mmCIF file of C-alpha atoms in Angstrom:
data_model
loop_
_atom_site.group_PDB
_atom_site.id
_atom_site.type_symbol
_atom_site.label_atom_id
_atom_site.label_comp_id
_atom_site.label_asym_id
_atom_site.label_seq_id
_atom_site.Cartn_x
_atom_site.Cartn_y
_atom_site.Cartn_z
ATOM 1 C CA MET A 571 3.708 8.536 -27.330
ATOM 2 C CA ALA A 572 3.106 9.628 -23.714
ATOM 3 C CA ILE A 573 1.602 7.664 -20.851
ATOM 4 C CA GLN A 574 -2.041 8.355 -20.029
ATOM 5 C CA ARG A 575 -1.844 7.938 -16.221
ATOM 6 C CA MET A 576 -0.416 5.762 -13.504
ATOM 7 C CA ASP A 577 -2.929 2.959 -13.181
ATOM 8 C CA ASN A 578 -1.908 1.279 -9.877
ATOM 9 C CA VAL A 579 0.874 0.211 -7.598
ATOM 10 C CA GLY A 580 1.135 -3.535 -6.876
ATOM 11 C CA ILE A 581 1.956 -4.944 -3.446
ATOM 12 C CA VAL A 582 2.463 -8.648 -2.698
ATOM 13 C CA VAL A 583 0.954 -9.704 0.648
ATOM 14 C CA GLU A 584 0.516 -12.888 2.655
ATOM 15 C CA ASP A 585 -2.599 -11.860 4.640
ATOM 16 C CA MET A 586 -5.048 -10.432 2.134
ATOM 17 C CA ASP A 587 -7.796 -9.748 4.662
ATOM 18 C CA ALA A 588 -5.457 -7.826 6.977
ATOM 19 C CA ALA A 589 -4.059 -5.780 4.063
ATOM 20 C CA ILE A 590 -7.549 -4.902 2.834
ATOM 21 C CA ALA A 591 -8.696 -3.950 6.362
ATOM 22 C CA PHE A 592 -5.658 -1.677 6.790
ATOM 23 C CA PHE A 593 -6.163 0.229 3.525
ATOM 24 C CA VAL A 594 -9.937 0.438 3.991
ATOM 25 C CA GLU A 595 -9.383 1.918 7.470
ATOM 26 C CA LEU A 596 -6.988 4.384 5.842
ATOM 27 C CA GLY A 597 -9.934 5.502 3.702
ATOM 28 C CA MET A 598 -9.518 3.506 0.508
ATOM 29 C CA GLU A 599 -12.450 1.680 -1.056
ATOM 30 C CA LEU A 600 -12.409 -1.981 -2.069
ATOM 31 C CA GLU A 601 -13.201 -2.187 -5.793
ATOM 32 C CA GLY A 602 -13.161 -5.975 -5.891
ATOM 33 C CA ARG A 603 -11.369 -9.261 -5.412
ATOM 34 C CA ALA A 604 -10.612 -11.971 -7.955
ATOM 35 C CA GLU A 605 -8.550 -15.080 -8.610
ATOM 36 C CA VAL A 606 -6.086 -14.819 -11.429
ATOM 37 C CA GLU A 607 -4.446 -17.801 -13.128
ATOM 38 C CA GLY A 608 -3.737 -19.300 -16.515
ATOM 39 C CA LEU A 609 -1.729 -18.379 -19.570
ATOM 40 C CA PHE A 610 -2.444 -14.639 -19.293
ATOM 41 C CA ALA A 611 -1.182 -14.499 -15.708
ATOM 42 C CA ASP A 612 1.926 -16.474 -16.603
ATOM 43 C CA GLN A 613 2.669 -14.272 -19.613
ATOM 44 C CA CYS A 614 2.319 -10.911 -17.883
ATOM 45 C CA THR A 615 4.284 -11.864 -14.779
ATOM 46 C CA GLY A 616 6.975 -13.964 -16.400
ATOM 47 C CA LEU A 617 6.259 -16.769 -13.942
ATOM 48 C CA ASP A 618 4.953 -20.303 -14.525
ATOM 49 C CA GLY A 619 1.857 -21.753 -12.860
ATOM 50 C CA VAL A 620 0.536 -18.461 -11.448
ATOM 51 C CA ARG A 621 -2.424 -18.761 -9.088
ATOM 52 C CA CYS A 622 -3.010 -15.469 -7.361
ATOM 53 C CA GLU A 623 -5.757 -13.693 -5.455
ATOM 54 C CA ILE A 624 -5.872 -9.999 -6.168
ATOM 55 C CA ALA A 625 -7.783 -7.141 -4.577
ATOM 56 C CA MET A 626 -8.017 -3.631 -5.978
ATOM 57 C CA VAL A 627 -8.457 -0.707 -3.552
ATOM 58 C CA ARG A 628 -8.842 2.882 -4.687
ATOM 59 C CA THR A 629 -8.685 6.326 -3.179
ATOM 60 C CA PRO A 630 -11.994 8.116 -2.645
ATOM 61 C CA ASP A 631 -11.359 10.391 -5.622
ATOM 62 C CA GLY A 632 -10.985 7.344 -7.866
ATOM 63 C CA HIS A 633 -7.632 8.466 -9.306
ATOM 64 C CA SER A 634 -5.224 6.155 -7.446
ATOM 65 C CA ARG A 635 -5.257 2.405 -6.884
ATOM 66 C CA LEU A 636 -3.290 -0.307 -5.101
ATOM 67 C CA GLU A 637 -3.423 -3.870 -6.388
ATOM 68 C CA LEU A 638 -2.864 -6.280 -3.526
ATOM 69 C CA ALA A 639 -1.721 -9.732 -4.627
ATOM 70 C CA LYS A 640 -1.537 -12.948 -2.625
ATOM 71 C CA TYR A 641 0.318 -15.653 -4.504
ATOM 72 C CA ARG A 642 -0.807 -19.245 -4.001
ATOM 73 C CA SER A 643 1.670 -20.432 -6.626
ATOM 74 C CA PRO A 644 4.449 -20.101 -7.253
ATOM 75 C CA ALA A 645 5.377 -19.718 -3.609
ATOM 76 C CA VAL A 646 6.102 -16.224 -2.336
ATOM 77 C CA ILE A 647 9.801 -15.405 -2.110
ATOM 78 C CA LYS A 648 10.701 -14.129 1.353
ATOM 79 C CA ASP A 649 13.937 -12.332 0.471
ATOM 80 C CA GLY A 650 15.150 -10.527 3.516
ATOM 81 C CA PRO A 651 13.402 -8.972 6.515
ATOM 82 C CA ARG A 652 9.974 -7.419 6.236
ATOM 83 C CA ASN A 653 10.831 -4.518 8.443
ATOM 84 C CA ARG A 654 13.530 -3.139 6.213
ATOM 85 C CA PRO A 655 14.718 0.422 6.879
ATOM 86 C CA HIS A 656 13.494 3.310 4.757
ATOM 87 C CA ASN A 657 16.785 3.643 2.850
ATOM 88 C CA VAL A 658 16.768 0.261 1.060
ATOM 89 C CA LEU A 659 17.005 0.488 -2.724
ATOM 90 C CA GLY A 660 13.733 0.088 -4.633
ATOM 91 C CA THR A 661 10.186 1.066 -3.860
ATOM 92 C CA HIS A 662 10.053 2.037 -0.235
ATOM 93 C CA ARG A 663 6.705 3.656 0.467
ATOM 94 C CA VAL A 664 3.312 4.767 -0.792
ATOM 95 C CA MET A 665 2.252 8.290 0.332
ATOM 96 C CA PHE A 666 -1.314 9.434 0.993
ATOM 97 C CA ALA A 667 -2.708 12.899 1.698
ATOM 98 C CA VAL A 668 -4.974 12.805 4.802
ATOM 99 C CA ASP A 669 -7.225 15.304 6.570
ATOM 100 C CA ASP A 670 -6.059 14.558 10.106
ATOM 101 C CA ILE A 671 -2.738 12.777 10.503
ATOM 102 C CA GLU A 672 -3.060 12.060 14.237
ATOM 103 C CA ASP A 673 -6.543 10.574 13.848
ATOM 104 C CA THR A 674 -5.357 8.494 10.903
ATOM 105 C CA VAL A 675 -2.430 7.053 12.839
ATOM 106 C CA ALA A 676 -4.726 6.276 15.784
ATOM 107 C CA ARG A 677 -7.220 4.484 13.532
ATOM 108 C CA LEU A 678 -4.484 2.437 11.821
ATOM 109 C CA ARG A 679 -2.791 1.250 15.036
ATOM 110 C CA PRO A 680 -5.384 -1.488 15.716
ATOM 111 C CA HIS A 681 -4.627 -2.775 12.183
ATOM 112 C CA GLY A 682 -0.931 -3.228 13.056
ATOM 113 C CA ALA A 683 0.413 0.197 12.043
ATOM 114 C CA GLU A 684 3.642 1.162 13.771
ATOM 115 C CA LEU A 685 4.730 4.770 13.674
ATOM 116 C CA LEU A 686 8.296 5.074 12.381
ATOM 117 C CA GLY A 687 9.896 7.995 14.190
ATOM 118 C CA GLU A 688 7.264 10.643 14.924
ATOM 119 C CA ILE A 689 4.891 13.051 13.253
ATOM 120 C CA ALA A 690 7.088 15.845 11.891
ATOM 121 C CA ARG A 691 6.344 19.365 10.717
ATOM 122 C CA PHE A 692 7.760 20.484 7.356
ATOM 123 C CA GLU A 693 7.909 24.261 7.596
ATOM 124 C CA ASP A 694 4.377 25.647 7.820
ATOM 125 C CA MET A 695 3.143 23.461 4.962
ATOM 126 C CA TYR A 696 2.793 19.808 6.072
ATOM 127 C CA LEU A 697 2.675 17.365 8.960
ATOM 128 C CA LEU A 698 4.368 14.170 7.732
ATOM 129 C CA CYS A 699 5.005 10.692 9.082
ATOM 130 C CA TYR A 700 5.681 7.148 8.033
ATOM 131 C CA VAL A 701 3.899 4.097 9.443
ATOM 132 C CA ARG A 702 4.769 0.483 8.858
ATOM 133 C CA GLY A 703 1.662 -1.402 7.830
ATOM 134 C CA PRO A 704 0.838 -4.981 6.889
ATOM 135 C CA GLU A 705 3.638 -7.074 5.347
ATOM 136 C CA GLY A 706 6.139 -4.394 6.393
ATOM 137 C CA ILE A 707 4.841 -1.896 3.849
ATOM 138 C CA ILE A 708 5.869 1.688 4.656
ATOM 139 C CA VAL A 709 2.949 4.096 4.224
ATOM 140 C CA GLY A 710 3.594 7.837 4.234
ATOM 141 C CA LEU A 711 0.928 10.219 5.509
ATOM 142 C CA ALA A 712 0.811 13.931 4.763
ATOM 143 C CA GLU A 713 -1.534 16.529 6.247
ATOM 144 C CA GLN A 714 -1.464 19.888 4.524
ATOM 145 C CA LEU A 715 -1.515 22.780 6.961
ATOM 146 C CA GLY A 716 -3.413 26.011 6.592
#
């Protein structure tokens, strides 16, 4: 049996409104928000007493989604610094293709985006950069050239 598709990537946040605003400014669309709790939530997360607000945002083509989650209980675990470097083990970024990388970075700055390094050219194929967004999330941006 093979997988059908990647459904979404989950990101735990403390400030749901700021996270939604950041990803909407990036160009994603808010599908909806909901409160999740009860036996189902406990069973699928392996936690007890889950009360969580979730928001689903999707790319304009409808093929990719991020599930943003704000835990009310159990308490969020703050394990280590938010502004971890790019080479920490585990998931380290989400990458998006954009039309205009400089414009995208400029639009995200008022939402707390911090450019890590600079916009770099990969051969004659891409402009690439990483920005740190809400909750310390590293977001990659790629503009295809030509």
